[in-house]
Structure formats: structure tokens, C-alpha cells
Coordinates of C-alpha atoms in Angstrom, one line a residue:
M22 CA -0.1 0.2 0.0
F23 CA 0.9 3.5 -0.4
P24 CA -0.2 6.9 1.2
V25 CA -1.5 8.1 -2.2
K26 CA -4.8 8.1 -3.6
S27 CA -5.6 5.7 -6.3
C28 CA -7.6 8.0 -8.3
K29 CA -4.4 10.4 -8.9
F30 CA -3.0 7.9 -10.8
A31 CA -5.8 6.4 -12.5
L32 CA -6.1 10.0 -14.1
L33 CA -2.4 10.2 -14.6
G34 CA -2.8 7.3 -16.8
L35 CA -5.2 9.1 -18.8
I36 CA -3.1 12.1 -18.9
L37 CA -0.5 9.4 -20.6
S38 CA -3.0 8.7 -23.4
Q39 CA -3.1 12.3 -24.1
L40 CA 0.7 12.8 -24.2
L41 CA 1.2 10.3 -26.7
C42 CA -0.6 12.3 -29.5
S43 CA 2.0 11.9 -32.1
P44 CA 1.6 9.2 -34.6
T45 CA 5.6 8.5 -34.0
L46 CA 5.1 8.2 -30.6
A47 CA 1.8 6.4 -30.4
A48 CA 2.0 3.4 -27.7
P49 CA -0.6 1.0 -26.3
V50 CA -1.6 2.2 -22.5
S51 CA -1.8 0.1 -19.8
P52 CA -5.6 0.2 -18.3
M53 CA -4.2 -0.5 -14.9
Y54 CA -2.6 3.0 -13.4
R55 CA -0.7 2.6 -9.9
P56 CA 2.0 4.0 -7.9
S57 CA 5.1 2.3 -9.7
S58 CA 7.6 0.2 -7.8
A59 CA 11.2 1.4 -8.1
L60 CA 14.5 -0.8 -9.0
T61 CA 16.8 -1.0 -6.2
G62 CA 20.7 -2.1 -6.0
Q63 CA 19.5 -5.8 -6.1
D64 CA 18.2 -5.3 -9.5
L65 CA 21.3 -3.3 -10.9
A66 CA 24.5 -4.6 -11.9
V67 CA 27.6 -2.4 -12.3
I68 CA 30.0 -2.9 -15.3
V69 CA 33.6 -2.0 -14.1
N70 CA 36.3 -1.4 -16.8
D71 CA 39.4 -3.0 -14.6
A72 CA 41.8 -1.2 -17.2
D73 CA 40.5 2.4 -16.2
P74 CA 41.4 3.2 -12.6
L75 CA 39.0 5.9 -12.5
S76 CA 36.0 3.4 -13.4
V77 CA 37.4 1.0 -10.8
Q78 CA 37.0 4.0 -8.3
I79 CA 33.7 4.9 -9.3
A80 CA 32.3 1.4 -9.2
E81 CA 34.0 1.0 -5.2
Y82 CA 32.1 4.0 -4.2
Y83 CA 28.9 3.3 -6.0
Q84 CA 28.8 -0.1 -5.1
K85 CA 29.0 0.9 -1.2
Q86 CA 26.5 3.9 -1.6
R87 CA 23.6 1.8 -3.6
Q88 CA 24.7 -1.5 -1.6
I89 CA 25.3 -3.5 -4.8
P90 CA 25.8 -7.2 -4.0
A91 CA 29.4 -8.4 -4.8
E92 CA 28.2 -11.0 -7.6
Q93 CA 26.5 -7.7 -9.4
M94 CA 29.9 -6.1 -9.8
I95 CA 30.9 -7.2 -13.4
H96 CA 34.6 -6.6 -14.2
V97 CA 35.8 -6.3 -17.6
R98 CA 38.8 -5.2 -18.9
F99 CA 39.3 -3.2 -22.4
A100 CA 41.6 0.0 -23.3
P101 CA 40.2 3.0 -21.6
N102 CA 39.8 6.4 -23.1
Q103 CA 39.0 5.8 -26.3
A104 CA 35.8 7.0 -27.9
V105 CA 34.4 4.8 -30.0
L106 CA 34.2 0.7 -29.5
S107 CA 34.2 -1.4 -32.7
K108 CA 31.4 -4.1 -32.9
Q109 CA 34.0 -6.7 -32.7
Q110 CA 35.5 -5.4 -29.3
F111 CA 32.1 -4.7 -27.8
E112 CA 30.9 -8.2 -28.8
Q113 CA 33.6 -9.8 -26.9
V114 CA 32.9 -7.5 -23.9
K115 CA 29.2 -8.2 -24.0
Q116 CA 29.5 -11.8 -24.1
E117 CA 31.5 -11.6 -21.0
V118 CA 29.3 -9.3 -19.4
D119 CA 26.1 -11.5 -20.4
Q120 CA 28.0 -14.6 -18.9
K121 CA 28.8 -13.1 -15.5
T122 CA 25.2 -11.1 -15.1
P123 CA 22.8 -13.1 -12.6
A124 CA 19.5 -13.6 -14.2
H125 CA 17.4 -11.6 -11.7
V126 CA 19.2 -8.5 -12.7
Q127 CA 17.0 -6.0 -14.6
A128 CA 19.3 -3.0 -15.6
Y129 CA 22.9 -1.9 -15.8
A130 CA 25.3 0.8 -14.7
L131 CA 28.4 1.9 -16.4
T132 CA 31.2 3.6 -14.5
W133 CA 32.9 5.3 -17.3
L134 CA 32.1 8.3 -19.9
Q135 CA 34.5 6.8 -22.6
P136 CA 33.8 4.9 -25.0
F137 CA 30.3 6.4 -25.3
R138 CA 29.9 4.8 -28.7
V139 CA 29.6 1.2 -30.5
D140 CA 30.2 1.6 -33.9
C141 CA 27.3 3.8 -34.9
M142 CA 24.9 3.2 -31.8
S143 CA 25.3 4.6 -28.2
I144 CA 27.2 2.4 -25.8
T145 CA 24.0 2.6 -23.0
T146 CA 21.8 1.1 -25.9
A147 CA 24.1 -1.4 -26.9
F148 CA 24.5 -2.6 -23.4
A149 CA 20.8 -2.8 -22.9
A150 CA 19.7 -4.4 -26.0
G151 CA 22.9 -5.8 -27.8
F152 CA 24.5 -4.1 -30.7
S153 CA 22.6 -4.1 -34.0
E154 CA 22.7 -1.8 -37.0
S155 CA 18.8 -1.5 -36.9
F156 CA 19.6 1.2 -34.2
C157 CA 21.8 3.1 -36.5
A158 CA 21.0 5.6 -39.3
K159 CA 22.4 6.6 -42.6
G160 CA 20.8 10.1 -43.0
C161 CA 17.4 11.2 -41.5
V162 CA 15.8 7.9 -41.0
Q163 CA 13.9 6.4 -38.1
T164 CA 15.8 3.6 -35.8
H165 CA 14.8 0.8 -34.2
N166 CA 11.9 1.2 -31.6
S167 CA 12.2 0.3 -27.9
P168 CA 9.8 -2.2 -26.5
Y169 CA 10.2 -0.6 -23.0
F170 CA 8.9 2.7 -24.2
T171 CA 5.9 3.6 -22.0
S172 CA 6.1 0.0 -20.7
E173 CA 4.3 -0.4 -17.4
T174 CA 6.5 -3.2 -16.2
D175 CA 9.0 -3.1 -13.5
K176 CA 11.0 -6.0 -15.0
P177 CA 12.3 -4.8 -18.1
F178 CA 14.7 -7.6 -19.0
K179 CA 12.1 -10.1 -17.5
T180 CA 9.5 -8.5 -19.6
H181 CA 11.3 -7.2 -22.8
G182 CA 14.7 -8.9 -22.7
W183 CA 16.3 -5.5 -22.3
R184 CA 18.5 -4.2 -19.3
P185 CA 18.2 -0.1 -19.2
T186 CA 21.7 1.0 -18.8
M187 CA 23.1 4.2 -17.9
A188 CA 26.4 5.8 -17.2
V189 CA 27.1 6.8 -13.7
A190 CA 30.5 8.5 -14.1
G191 CA 32.2 11.8 -14.6
K192 CA 35.3 13.3 -16.0
T193 CA 36.9 12.9 -12.2
F194 CA 36.2 11.2 -9.3
A195 CA 34.8 14.2 -7.2
E196 CA 32.2 14.6 -10.3
A197 CA 31.1 11.1 -10.2
K198 CA 31.0 11.3 -6.3
K199 CA 28.9 14.4 -6.5
L200 CA 26.4 12.5 -8.9
I201 CA 26.3 9.8 -6.9
D202 CA 25.5 11.5 -3.7
T203 CA 22.9 13.8 -5.2
G204 CA 21.2 10.7 -6.3
V205 CA 21.2 9.0 -3.1
A206 CA 20.1 12.3 -1.4
S207 CA 16.8 12.4 -3.6
D208 CA 15.5 8.9 -2.5
Y209 CA 12.0 9.5 -1.2
S210 CA 12.2 13.3 -0.9
H211 CA 9.3 14.2 -2.2
P212 CA 10.6 17.7 -3.4
Q213 CA 8.6 20.7 -4.1
G214 CA 9.8 22.0 -7.5
S215 CA 8.7 23.1 -11.3
A216 CA 9.4 21.9 -14.5
Y217 CA 10.6 24.2 -17.3
L218 CA 9.7 23.1 -21.1
L219 CA 11.2 25.8 -23.3
K220 CA 10.5 26.4 -26.9
T221 CA 13.7 28.4 -28.3
S222 CA 14.2 30.5 -31.5
D223 CA 16.2 27.4 -32.7
Q224 CA 13.4 25.8 -34.9
A225 CA 15.6 22.8 -35.9
R226 CA 16.3 22.0 -32.4
S227 CA 12.7 22.7 -31.0
S228 CA 11.0 19.9 -32.8
R229 CA 9.6 18.4 -29.7
A230 CA 8.6 21.4 -28.4
V231 CA 5.3 21.1 -30.4
M232 CA 4.2 18.6 -27.6
F233 CA 4.9 21.2 -24.7
P234 CA 1.8 22.8 -24.4
K235 CA -0.1 19.5 -24.0
V236 CA 2.2 18.3 -21.4
A237 CA 2.0 21.5 -19.4
E238 CA -1.8 21.4 -19.8
S239 CA -2.2 17.9 -19.0
L240 CA 0.0 17.5 -15.7
A241 CA -1.2 21.2 -14.4
S242 CA -3.2 19.4 -11.8
F243 CA -0.1 17.4 -10.5
W244 CA 2.9 19.6 -11.0
P245 CA 3.9 23.0 -11.9
V246 CA 5.0 22.9 -15.6
H247 CA 6.1 26.0 -17.1
Y248 CA 6.0 26.3 -21.0
L249 CA 8.0 29.2 -21.9
E250 CA 8.8 30.5 -25.4
Q251 CA 12.3 31.8 -24.6
E252 CA 16.1 31.0 -24.7
Y253 CA 16.8 30.1 -21.1
I254 CA 15.9 30.4 -17.5
E255 CA 18.0 32.0 -14.9
G256 CA 17.5 32.5 -11.1
R257 CA 15.4 29.7 -10.8
Q258 CA 15.7 27.8 -7.5
D259 CA 13.0 25.0 -8.1
V260 CA 14.1 23.2 -11.2
M261 CA 13.2 19.4 -11.2
F262 CA 12.7 19.3 -14.9
Y263 CA 14.3 21.2 -17.6
F264 CA 14.0 20.4 -21.4
T265 CA 15.0 22.8 -24.0
G266 CA 16.5 22.7 -27.4
L267 CA 19.6 24.7 -28.2
T268 CA 23.2 23.7 -29.1
K269 CA 24.6 25.7 -25.9
V270 CA 22.2 26.3 -23.1
P271 CA 23.3 29.6 -21.1
H272 CA 23.2 30.2 -17.5
L273 CA 22.9 26.6 -16.2
A274 CA 24.8 27.3 -13.3
D275 CA 22.4 30.1 -12.4
N276 CA 19.6 28.0 -11.4
R277 CA 19.1 25.3 -8.4
Y278 CA 18.5 21.9 -9.2
L279 CA 16.8 19.9 -6.7
P280 CA 18.2 16.4 -5.9
G281 CA 17.1 14.3 -8.7
A282 CA 16.7 16.8 -10.9
V283 CA 16.4 15.7 -14.9
A284 CA 17.4 18.2 -17.6
D285 CA 18.6 17.9 -21.4
H286 CA 18.7 19.6 -24.6
L287 CA 17.9 18.4 -27.9
T288 CA 20.8 18.7 -30.2
S289 CA 23.0 16.9 -32.6
T290 CA 26.5 15.9 -30.4
G291 CA 25.3 16.4 -26.8
G292 CA 26.5 12.8 -25.9
V293 CA 29.6 13.2 -27.7
M294 CA 32.2 12.8 -24.8
S295 CA 35.2 13.2 -26.5
G296 CA 34.3 16.4 -27.1
S297 CA 32.3 18.9 -29.9
D298 CA 31.3 22.3 -30.8
Q299 CA 28.1 21.6 -28.7
M300 CA 27.4 21.5 -25.0
N301 CA 27.8 18.3 -23.8
I302 CA 25.2 17.0 -21.3
T303 CA 27.9 16.5 -18.7
E304 CA 27.4 20.2 -18.2
W305 CA 23.7 19.6 -16.7
L306 CA 25.4 17.3 -14.1
R307 CA 27.8 20.0 -13.0
A308 CA 25.2 22.3 -12.9
G309 CA 23.5 20.1 -10.5
A310 CA 20.9 17.5 -12.3
T311 CA 21.0 14.0 -11.7
A312 CA 20.4 12.6 -15.2
S313 CA 20.6 13.9 -18.8
Y314 CA 20.3 12.1 -22.1
G315 CA 22.4 13.2 -25.4
A316 CA 22.9 12.6 -28.9
V317 CA 26.2 10.3 -29.8
V318 CA 25.7 10.7 -33.6
E319 CA 23.5 12.8 -35.6
P320 CA 20.1 11.7 -35.1
C321 CA 18.4 14.4 -37.2
N322 CA 15.7 16.0 -35.0
F323 CA 13.2 13.5 -35.0
P324 CA 11.4 13.8 -31.5
A325 CA 10.9 10.0 -31.1
K326 CA 15.0 10.0 -30.7
F327 CA 14.9 12.4 -27.7
P328 CA 13.0 12.2 -24.3
N329 CA 9.4 12.7 -24.2
P330 CA 9.0 15.1 -21.3
G331 CA 5.4 14.2 -20.4
V332 CA 5.9 10.4 -20.4
L333 CA 9.4 10.8 -18.5
M334 CA 7.4 12.9 -15.8
Y335 CA 4.3 10.8 -15.8
F336 CA 6.5 7.6 -14.7
Y337 CA 9.0 9.6 -12.3
L338 CA 6.2 11.5 -10.4
R339 CA 4.7 7.8 -9.8
G340 CA 7.8 6.6 -8.1
S341 CA 10.3 5.2 -10.7
T342 CA 13.9 5.4 -10.5
V343 CA 15.3 7.8 -12.9
I344 CA 16.7 5.1 -15.2
E345 CA 13.2 3.7 -15.3
A346 CA 11.5 6.8 -16.3
Y347 CA 14.1 8.1 -18.7
W348 CA 14.3 5.0 -20.6
K349 CA 10.7 4.7 -21.1
S350 CA 10.3 8.0 -22.4
V351 CA 12.5 7.4 -25.5
A352 CA 11.1 5.5 -28.2
Q353 CA 14.1 5.4 -30.1
P354 CA 16.9 5.2 -28.1
G355 CA 19.9 3.9 -30.2
Q356 CA 21.7 7.0 -31.1
G357 CA 21.4 8.5 -27.5
I358 CA 23.5 7.8 -24.5
F359 CA 21.8 8.3 -21.0
V360 CA 24.0 9.7 -18.1
G361 CA 23.0 10.2 -14.5
E362 CA 22.6 8.2 -11.1
P363 CA 20.3 5.0 -12.3
L364 CA 18.7 4.6 -8.7
A365 CA 17.6 8.1 -8.0
K366 CA 13.8 7.9 -6.8
P367 CA 12.7 11.1 -5.4
F368 CA 9.2 10.3 -5.7
A369 CA 9.2 6.9 -4.6
Y370 CA 7.8 5.7 -1.2
Q371 CA 9.8 4.1 1.5
P372 CA 8.8 0.2 1.5
R373 CA 7.2 -0.7 4.5
Q374 CA 8.9 -2.8 7.2
T375 CA 7.3 -5.9 7.9
P376 CA 6.9 -6.3 11.9
A377 CA 9.1 -9.0 13.6
P378 CA 6.9 -12.3 14.5

């Protein structure tokens, strides 16, 4: 049982059906709406590159903070600090990971920022679903759809055969530690914040902004959602969600991001960890966000290849972890990387303790 009214979640379910108004995002909606259960450290395996001292250090700290069982620490070894793994390199690593992963594990955490790609697809989707060129694109075409998109399941691997993956990492240990500590601090906090959905003057990168007014209208009864037609926000002290579209977002550090906050910007190379002339998604994390998402190769501006803010908020506000809510919000995740603290769950409820007999 949860200390919430079930009718609230029934109405949220109806809202989800309204949010999926685009034909490219249409998906069946479950008739059952309820508070979501959240993944825990018992459901997550951490993949560690033993050839990368920073990966090892991050993994050890994350294991301790999230109480990951020793058998769910998956150790592999490959040359670190390379931007891209070849298909052949990845398949060797993935085979080893699959062999070492306990069957009950539902999701993965990576403990590095590079490599961030496998050939033509993101490394987080490659670990989640395996390498396939159907996740890639030559030119502006749609890519492979995720069965996990808008799924009501709390067991993604059991239900869909996918283990959603997120990189819990930083350029330094201090950055990664801050990210992990922020995620842990967010648990069960039920913050009072706001969502900011910005349609900027960059028309090409505002392709998903067409859905923002509907998101704001549909969620108005449950969460403050501000739809704004402007370039940026600054001086806001209550940022829980921030979605925009620009190559570089100004004044990130001039806002306060609540623990568990999610933020991203639709652009072509936000997830390129080796550097580009566009803002990297790790800038969101440095500013205080707990998770972000960005493209690792040119995706074109298909909204289906980027998070749907309404879907993300729908699952997150019901109590899902950020890895679950974020993954469920992207219809075609093959060209994008998820970075953050996977198990952050600010809107979850503490599990009830069973009384001793």
C-alpha cells in the first residue's frame, strides 16, 4: 500500500494517453494505473573496466552507496579512454558481461564516460539491447523502436529482454561522487519543484516543443509545468525538470537543481564525450542535475529519438527510478546515451517494514 490516492494515478494514466498524441510516439496504454515500484541495488549490475582506474574507483564508491551485491559487480577489461568501441570489441565484452550477469538483474550501470559509442550506436543502448545496425541511421531515417517505451513493467529484462543502461560517471572522481551523492540524497524526498519546457528560437532543435503545451496542460493538476517561449531560464530555485533545444544552453549554473532533477537539450552531439562544438550533457550534471541524455551521432531532429518530457514525468512522479522513467520516455534510443545516477527515486515511497513475528 502507498499513502496516495489511487484515483490520482488513474487520472495520470489518462494523461499519458493524451501525451502520446504524435503518430510516431503512439503506444498502447495499460488500463491499470498505480504507483510504480522502483528498482533497487538488488536489481542493478555495475559494469567496471578494470583497465581504467577511474572506472574502478567510481564502481567501488557506487557499490558501497547503493549496496550492490558483490556478484553484481561485473569486471571486464578493455583499453580505456577511447571514444568508440568497434562492433567486434564490444561483442567480446558483451559476451563476458552476459555470462557474469545474474539472471535476476534488470538494469546496468556503466562507470565510465568513454567509450560512449559502439560503432554507430550509443554504448548504453548497446549494453541494454545488444549491438544491431537497426539502431543506427545513415541520413535522416527512423531507427529501431524500444519495447520498453511507455511500458508499465517494473521488470524490463524479464518482460522485454532489455536491461536499460545508464553511465554513472564523471570526468573526475569528484564529479562522479557528487552525482552519486545527489542521487542517493534524492530518494523518497518528494521535492516541491517545477518543470520548465522551453521552445527556443532554434526551430530545428525545437522539434519536440510542439508537444510541450499539451504536457503543461495535462500535468497542471499534479505538478507545476512552465511552458516558455524563450532562450533560457536563470535564477530559478526550484528546477526539477528542464527540457530545451539549443546547441549551447546559457546560465545553467544560475539555477538551483533539486536532488533527482532531470535536464537535457535536443541537439546533434550532446552525448559526444570526446568533445564537440556543442554543449555536452555532462554540463547539466555539473550544474546540479542528476541525469541527462544526449545524441552520440547525428540523429536528425526526430522527437522519437529524444526524451518525451510528459512520459518521463508521468513515470518519475509515480515513483520510478530515473533510469526507468528516462528509458521509458525515449521511443528510439539507439543514437543517444543516458548519463546519471540510475537509482535516484525522489518520488518513491519507503517500503513498509514487515513487523517481526
